Every structure is written in structure tokens, then in C-alpha cells.
Coordinates of C-alpha atoms in Angstrom, one line a residue:
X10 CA 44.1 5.3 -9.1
X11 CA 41.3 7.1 -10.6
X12 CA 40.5 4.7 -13.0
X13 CA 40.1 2.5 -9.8
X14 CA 37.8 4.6 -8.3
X15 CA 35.6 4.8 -11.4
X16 CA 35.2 1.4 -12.4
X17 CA 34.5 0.6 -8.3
X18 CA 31.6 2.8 -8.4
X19 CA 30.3 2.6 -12.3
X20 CA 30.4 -1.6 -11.0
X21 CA 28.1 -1.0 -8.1
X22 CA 25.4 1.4 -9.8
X23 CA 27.4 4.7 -8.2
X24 CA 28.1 6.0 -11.3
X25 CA 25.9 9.5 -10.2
X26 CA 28.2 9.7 -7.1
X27 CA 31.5 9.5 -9.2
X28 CA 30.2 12.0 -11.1
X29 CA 29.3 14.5 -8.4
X30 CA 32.5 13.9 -7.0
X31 CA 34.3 14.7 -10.1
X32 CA 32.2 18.0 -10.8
X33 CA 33.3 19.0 -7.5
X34 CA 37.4 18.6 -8.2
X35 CA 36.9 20.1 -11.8
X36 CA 38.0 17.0 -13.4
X37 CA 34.8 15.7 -15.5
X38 CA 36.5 15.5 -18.7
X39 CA 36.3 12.2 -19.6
X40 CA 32.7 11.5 -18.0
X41 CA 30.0 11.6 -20.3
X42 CA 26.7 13.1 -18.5
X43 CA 23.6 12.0 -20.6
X44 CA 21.3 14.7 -18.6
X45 CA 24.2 17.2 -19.2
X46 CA 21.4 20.0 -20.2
X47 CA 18.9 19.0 -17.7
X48 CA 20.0 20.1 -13.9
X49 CA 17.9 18.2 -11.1
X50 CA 15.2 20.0 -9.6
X51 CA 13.7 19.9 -6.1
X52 CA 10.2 19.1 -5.7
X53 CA 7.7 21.9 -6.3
X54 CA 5.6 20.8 -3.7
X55 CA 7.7 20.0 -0.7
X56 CA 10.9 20.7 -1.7
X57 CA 13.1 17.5 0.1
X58 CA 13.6 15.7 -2.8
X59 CA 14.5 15.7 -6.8
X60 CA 11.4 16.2 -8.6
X61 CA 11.2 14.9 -12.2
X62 CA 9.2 16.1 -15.0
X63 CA 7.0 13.0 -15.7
X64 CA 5.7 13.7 -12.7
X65 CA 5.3 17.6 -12.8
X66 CA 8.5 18.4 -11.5
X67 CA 7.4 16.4 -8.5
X68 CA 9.1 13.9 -5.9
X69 CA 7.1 10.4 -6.5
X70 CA 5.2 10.7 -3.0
X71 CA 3.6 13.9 -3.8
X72 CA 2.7 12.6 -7.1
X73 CA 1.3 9.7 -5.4
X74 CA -0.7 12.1 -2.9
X75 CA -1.8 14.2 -5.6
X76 CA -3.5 11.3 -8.0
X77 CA -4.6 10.3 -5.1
X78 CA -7.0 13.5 -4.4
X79 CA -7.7 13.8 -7.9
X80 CA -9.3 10.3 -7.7
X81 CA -11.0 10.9 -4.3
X82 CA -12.5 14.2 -5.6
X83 CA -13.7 12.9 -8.6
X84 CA -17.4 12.2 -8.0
X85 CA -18.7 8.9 -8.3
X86 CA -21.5 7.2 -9.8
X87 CA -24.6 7.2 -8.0
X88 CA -26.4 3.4 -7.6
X89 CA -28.2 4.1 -4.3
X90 CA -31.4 3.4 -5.2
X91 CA -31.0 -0.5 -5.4
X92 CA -29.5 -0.7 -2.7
X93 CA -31.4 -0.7 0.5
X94 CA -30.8 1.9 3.3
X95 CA -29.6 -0.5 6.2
X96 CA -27.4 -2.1 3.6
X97 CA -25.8 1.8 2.8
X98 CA -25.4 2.1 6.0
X99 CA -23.4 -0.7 7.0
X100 CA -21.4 -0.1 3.8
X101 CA -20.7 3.8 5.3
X102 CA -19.5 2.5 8.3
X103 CA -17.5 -0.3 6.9
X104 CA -15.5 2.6 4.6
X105 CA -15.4 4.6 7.6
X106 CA -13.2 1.9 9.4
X107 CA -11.1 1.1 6.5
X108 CA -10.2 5.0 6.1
X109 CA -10.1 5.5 9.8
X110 CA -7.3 2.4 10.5
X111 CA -3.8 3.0 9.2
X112 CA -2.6 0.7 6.0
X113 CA 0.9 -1.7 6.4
X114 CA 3.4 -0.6 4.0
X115 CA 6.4 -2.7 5.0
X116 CA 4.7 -6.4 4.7
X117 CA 8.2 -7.6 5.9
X118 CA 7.7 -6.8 10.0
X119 CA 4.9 -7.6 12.0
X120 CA 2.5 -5.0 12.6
X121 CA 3.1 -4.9 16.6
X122 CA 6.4 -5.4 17.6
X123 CA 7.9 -4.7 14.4
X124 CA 10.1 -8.1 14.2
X125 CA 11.4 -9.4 10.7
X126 CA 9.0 -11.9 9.6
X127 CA 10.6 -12.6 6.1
X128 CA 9.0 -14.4 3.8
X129 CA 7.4 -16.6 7.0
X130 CA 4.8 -14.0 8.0
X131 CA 1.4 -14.8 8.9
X132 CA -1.3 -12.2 6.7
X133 CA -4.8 -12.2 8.9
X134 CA -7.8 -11.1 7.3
X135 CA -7.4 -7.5 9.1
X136 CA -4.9 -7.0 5.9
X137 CA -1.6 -6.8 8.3
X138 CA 1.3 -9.1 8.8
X139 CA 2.6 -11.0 11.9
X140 CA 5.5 -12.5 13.4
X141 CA 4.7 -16.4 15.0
X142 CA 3.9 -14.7 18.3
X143 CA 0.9 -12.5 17.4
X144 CA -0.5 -14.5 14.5
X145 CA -3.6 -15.7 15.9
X146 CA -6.4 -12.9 16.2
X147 CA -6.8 -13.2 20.1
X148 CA -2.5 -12.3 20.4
X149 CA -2.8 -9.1 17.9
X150 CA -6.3 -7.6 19.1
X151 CA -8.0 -8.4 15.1
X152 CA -10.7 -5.7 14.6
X153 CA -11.7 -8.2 11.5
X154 CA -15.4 -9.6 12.4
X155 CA -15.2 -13.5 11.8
X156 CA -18.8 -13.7 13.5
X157 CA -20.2 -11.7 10.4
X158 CA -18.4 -13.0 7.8
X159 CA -19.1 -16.8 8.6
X160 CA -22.8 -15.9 9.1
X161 CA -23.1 -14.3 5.2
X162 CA -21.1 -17.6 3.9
X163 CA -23.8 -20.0 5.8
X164 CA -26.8 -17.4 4.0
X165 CA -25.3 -17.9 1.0
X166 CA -24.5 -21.7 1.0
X167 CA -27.8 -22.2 2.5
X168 CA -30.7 -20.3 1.0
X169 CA -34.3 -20.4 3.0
X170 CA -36.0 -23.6 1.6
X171 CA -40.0 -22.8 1.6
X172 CA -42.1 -25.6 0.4
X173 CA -43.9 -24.9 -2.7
X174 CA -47.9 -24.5 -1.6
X175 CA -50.1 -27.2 -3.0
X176 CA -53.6 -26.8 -4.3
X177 CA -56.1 -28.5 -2.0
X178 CA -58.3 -31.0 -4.3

């Protein structure tokens, strides 16, 4: 019967839970543990989950968060003097409103009632993802400025013509 058990969970990827089970009845002779010298560890920094020593002893979303101050704090390289002030400006607040609006992690629901949308969901240019009901910007509030982007696709396909001055004879 035990031989039933095993191969029932070694078939479905369970083979840790078989073994746990079997360390708890004192019967793991014939289970070969390949981290036999290595015990888990809980995460150093919030201490819910296993930690693993790629990642410092660390659970993978507080390695996550920790790259991710390291790259934040690292200081950048500075290009503002080619850039003109009104256009830093507009830049600062546009990275202000990225960081400021929260980010869509599970591309499978829509972003306002939380509905499966499968592989059938609508992606608006406000970077979340919506069921039929709320694709269209006016049903899901859209924060994305259309006005603005059109305008900068008409300067660029149309650059100001100015005829060339002619010398009077």
C-alpha cells in the first residue's frame, strides 16, 4: 500500500510531501533525499517563507524587492542639459503618475470587476486588461491621454513646411 502511495505522489510532482510524511512516521529508509545535508531555511528578511541561498537565504519576493532598491538607489546618469525645462517637467510628472498608479500582475482578470478574461482580454494603452464590458476607455475610466498622444503622431508625420526665402533680383 505504501508503494501505492509513493508512486501516486512521486507521479504528480509530490515527491517533497511523501517525504515529509515519511520523516514524520520514521520510515524514510528507502527515500533518497538529495538536499539530505541542507535543511530549508525561512527567509531572513520576513520570515513566511523558505529562503534559498541563491538568493541570500531569501524568499524570491524579498529578493525581488531588494534588486529592486538597489537599482532605484543607484544614481543615474545625468543628460539634463539637452533637454529643455518644460520638456523635464512633463517627463517628472509623467514618472510621477506611472509610480503613483498600481501595476496589473494577474493579466488573466480584468482590472475592475476581476472577471476571467482568458486569453480573450482586451489590453488598453493604460497597460491593464479588461473583460468585454469595460474594454472601451469611456466603461473603465482610462487615465491614458489619447488627445496628447495623437497630437505628437500628427507633429511628427507632419513637420512645419516653411518656404525657402528667395532672393529678390
Amino acid at each position: 500500500a505504501e508503494d501505492g502511495i509513493r508512486d501516486f505522489c512521486l507521479s504528480r510532482g509530490l515527491g517533497d510531501v511523501y517525504k515529509r510524511q515519511m520523516g514524520n512516521t520514521g520510515e524514510n529508509s528507502n527515500v533518497t533525499n538529495t538536499n539530505a545535508s541542507k535543511e530549508p531555511v525561512l527567509c531572513v528578511a520576513c520570515g513566511l517563507f523558505f529562503g534559498n541561498a541563491a538568493n541570500e537565504d531569501m524568499c524570491s519576493k524579498c529578493f525581488k524587492e531588494k534588486v529592486k532598491t538597489k537599482t532605484e538607489t543607484a544614481p543615474a546618469p545625468a543628460i539634463t542639459a539637452l533637454k529643455s525645462p518644460t520638456r523635464m517637467e512633463e517627463e517628472a510628472k509623467t514618472e510621477q503618475v506611472k509610480a503613483s498608479t498600481p501595476k496589473q500582475e494577474d493579466t488573466s482578470k480584468c482590472w475592475l470587476c476581476a472577471r476571467k478574461v482568458g486569453m480573450l482580454g482586451y489590453k488598453c494603452r493604460c497597460e491593464y486588461t479588461f473583460c468585454k464590458n469595460h474594454r472601451l476607455p469611456e466603461d473603465h475610466d482610462c487615465d491614458f491621454d489619447f488627445q496628447t498622444r495623437e497630437r505628437e503622431k500628427l507633429q511628427k508625420a507632419n513637420p512645419t513646411v516653411v518656404a525657402s526665402k528667395l532672393k529678390d533680383i
